[in-house]
Amino acid sequence: EPYDFGLDDEHEWFVDEIIGHRHLDDGQLEFEVRWSLGDTTWEPAGNCTDLSALDRYLELHGVQDVHFLRRRSRPSKKGRRGSNL
């Protein structure tokens, strides 16, 4: 699906799928976008609102709105296995 992020038609790219998301420390949400040429970039959520790829991503996560996407927890050191020797 074409999405130009404000560029002219000569620079139009095609989104293949959204493959991930992250919440930044300042609270902003970004999506990891895989482009038709195989590149991946992190894009602000505001740039992705009209993409059918976002609709598919939300459906896969069982939510209807980006505000319900879970923050990924950082792995704790307690969960790591280690030697007690």
Coordinates of C-alpha atoms in Angstrom, one line a residue:
E1 CA 0.0 0.0 0.0
P2 CA 1.5 3.4 -0.9
Y3 CA 2.4 5.8 1.8
D4 CA 4.6 8.8 1.1
F5 CA 5.2 10.4 4.5
G6 CA 4.8 13.8 2.9
L7 CA 7.1 13.3 -0.1
D8 CA 6.1 13.8 -3.7
D9 CA 4.9 10.8 -5.8
E10 CA 8.4 10.2 -7.1
H11 CA 9.4 9.1 -3.6
E12 CA 6.4 7.0 -2.8
W13 CA 7.2 3.8 -0.8
F14 CA 5.1 0.8 -0.2
V15 CA 4.5 -0.7 3.3
D16 CA 4.8 -4.4 3.3
E17 CA 3.8 -4.9 7.0
I18 CA 4.2 -3.6 10.5
I19 CA 6.4 -6.1 12.4
G20 CA 6.8 -4.5 15.8
H21 CA 6.2 -1.6 18.2
R22 CA 8.0 0.2 21.0
H23 CA 7.2 2.9 23.6
L24 CA 10.0 5.4 23.9
D25 CA 11.0 6.9 27.3
D26 CA 9.1 10.1 26.5
G27 CA 5.9 8.0 26.0
Q28 CA 5.9 8.2 22.2
L29 CA 4.8 5.1 20.3
E30 CA 6.8 3.9 17.2
F31 CA 6.1 1.1 14.8
E32 CA 8.7 -1.1 13.1
V33 CA 7.7 -0.9 9.4
R34 CA 8.9 -3.4 6.8
W35 CA 8.9 -1.7 3.4
S36 CA 8.3 -3.5 0.1
L37 CA 12.0 -3.3 -0.8
G38 CA 12.9 -5.2 2.4
D39 CA 14.2 -2.3 4.5
T40 CA 12.8 -1.8 8.0
T41 CA 12.5 1.5 9.8
W42 CA 11.0 2.8 13.1
E43 CA 8.2 5.3 12.3
P44 CA 6.2 7.5 14.7
A45 CA 2.7 6.2 15.3
G46 CA 1.2 9.3 13.8
N47 CA 2.7 8.4 10.4
C48 CA 1.0 5.0 10.4
T49 CA -2.6 5.8 11.3
D50 CA -4.0 5.4 7.8
L51 CA -2.2 2.2 6.9
S52 CA -4.2 -1.1 6.5
A53 CA -0.9 -2.7 7.7
L54 CA -1.6 -1.1 11.1
D55 CA -5.1 -2.5 11.1
R56 CA -3.7 -6.0 10.5
Y57 CA -1.0 -5.5 13.2
L58 CA -3.6 -4.4 15.8
E59 CA -5.8 -7.4 14.9
L60 CA -2.9 -9.8 15.4
H61 CA -2.4 -8.2 18.9
G62 CA -6.1 -8.5 19.7
V63 CA -6.6 -4.8 20.2
Q64 CA -8.6 -2.2 18.3
D65 CA -6.6 0.9 19.1
V66 CA -2.9 1.7 19.4
H67 CA -3.4 2.9 23.0
F68 CA -4.1 -0.7 24.0
L69 CA -0.8 -2.1 22.7
R70 CA 1.2 -3.4 25.6
R71 CA 4.5 -2.0 26.6
R72 CA 7.2 -4.6 26.4
S73 CA 8.8 -5.2 29.8
R74 CA 12.5 -5.2 30.0
P75 CA 14.0 -8.6 31.0
S76 CA 14.8 -8.7 34.6
K77 CA 18.2 -9.9 35.9
K78 CA 16.3 -12.2 38.3
G79 CA 14.9 -14.3 35.4
R80 CA 18.4 -15.2 34.1
R81 CA 19.9 -18.5 34.9
G82 CA 23.3 -18.5 36.3
S83 CA 25.8 -20.7 38.1
N84 CA 25.8 -20.6 41.9
L85 CA 29.3 -22.0 42.2

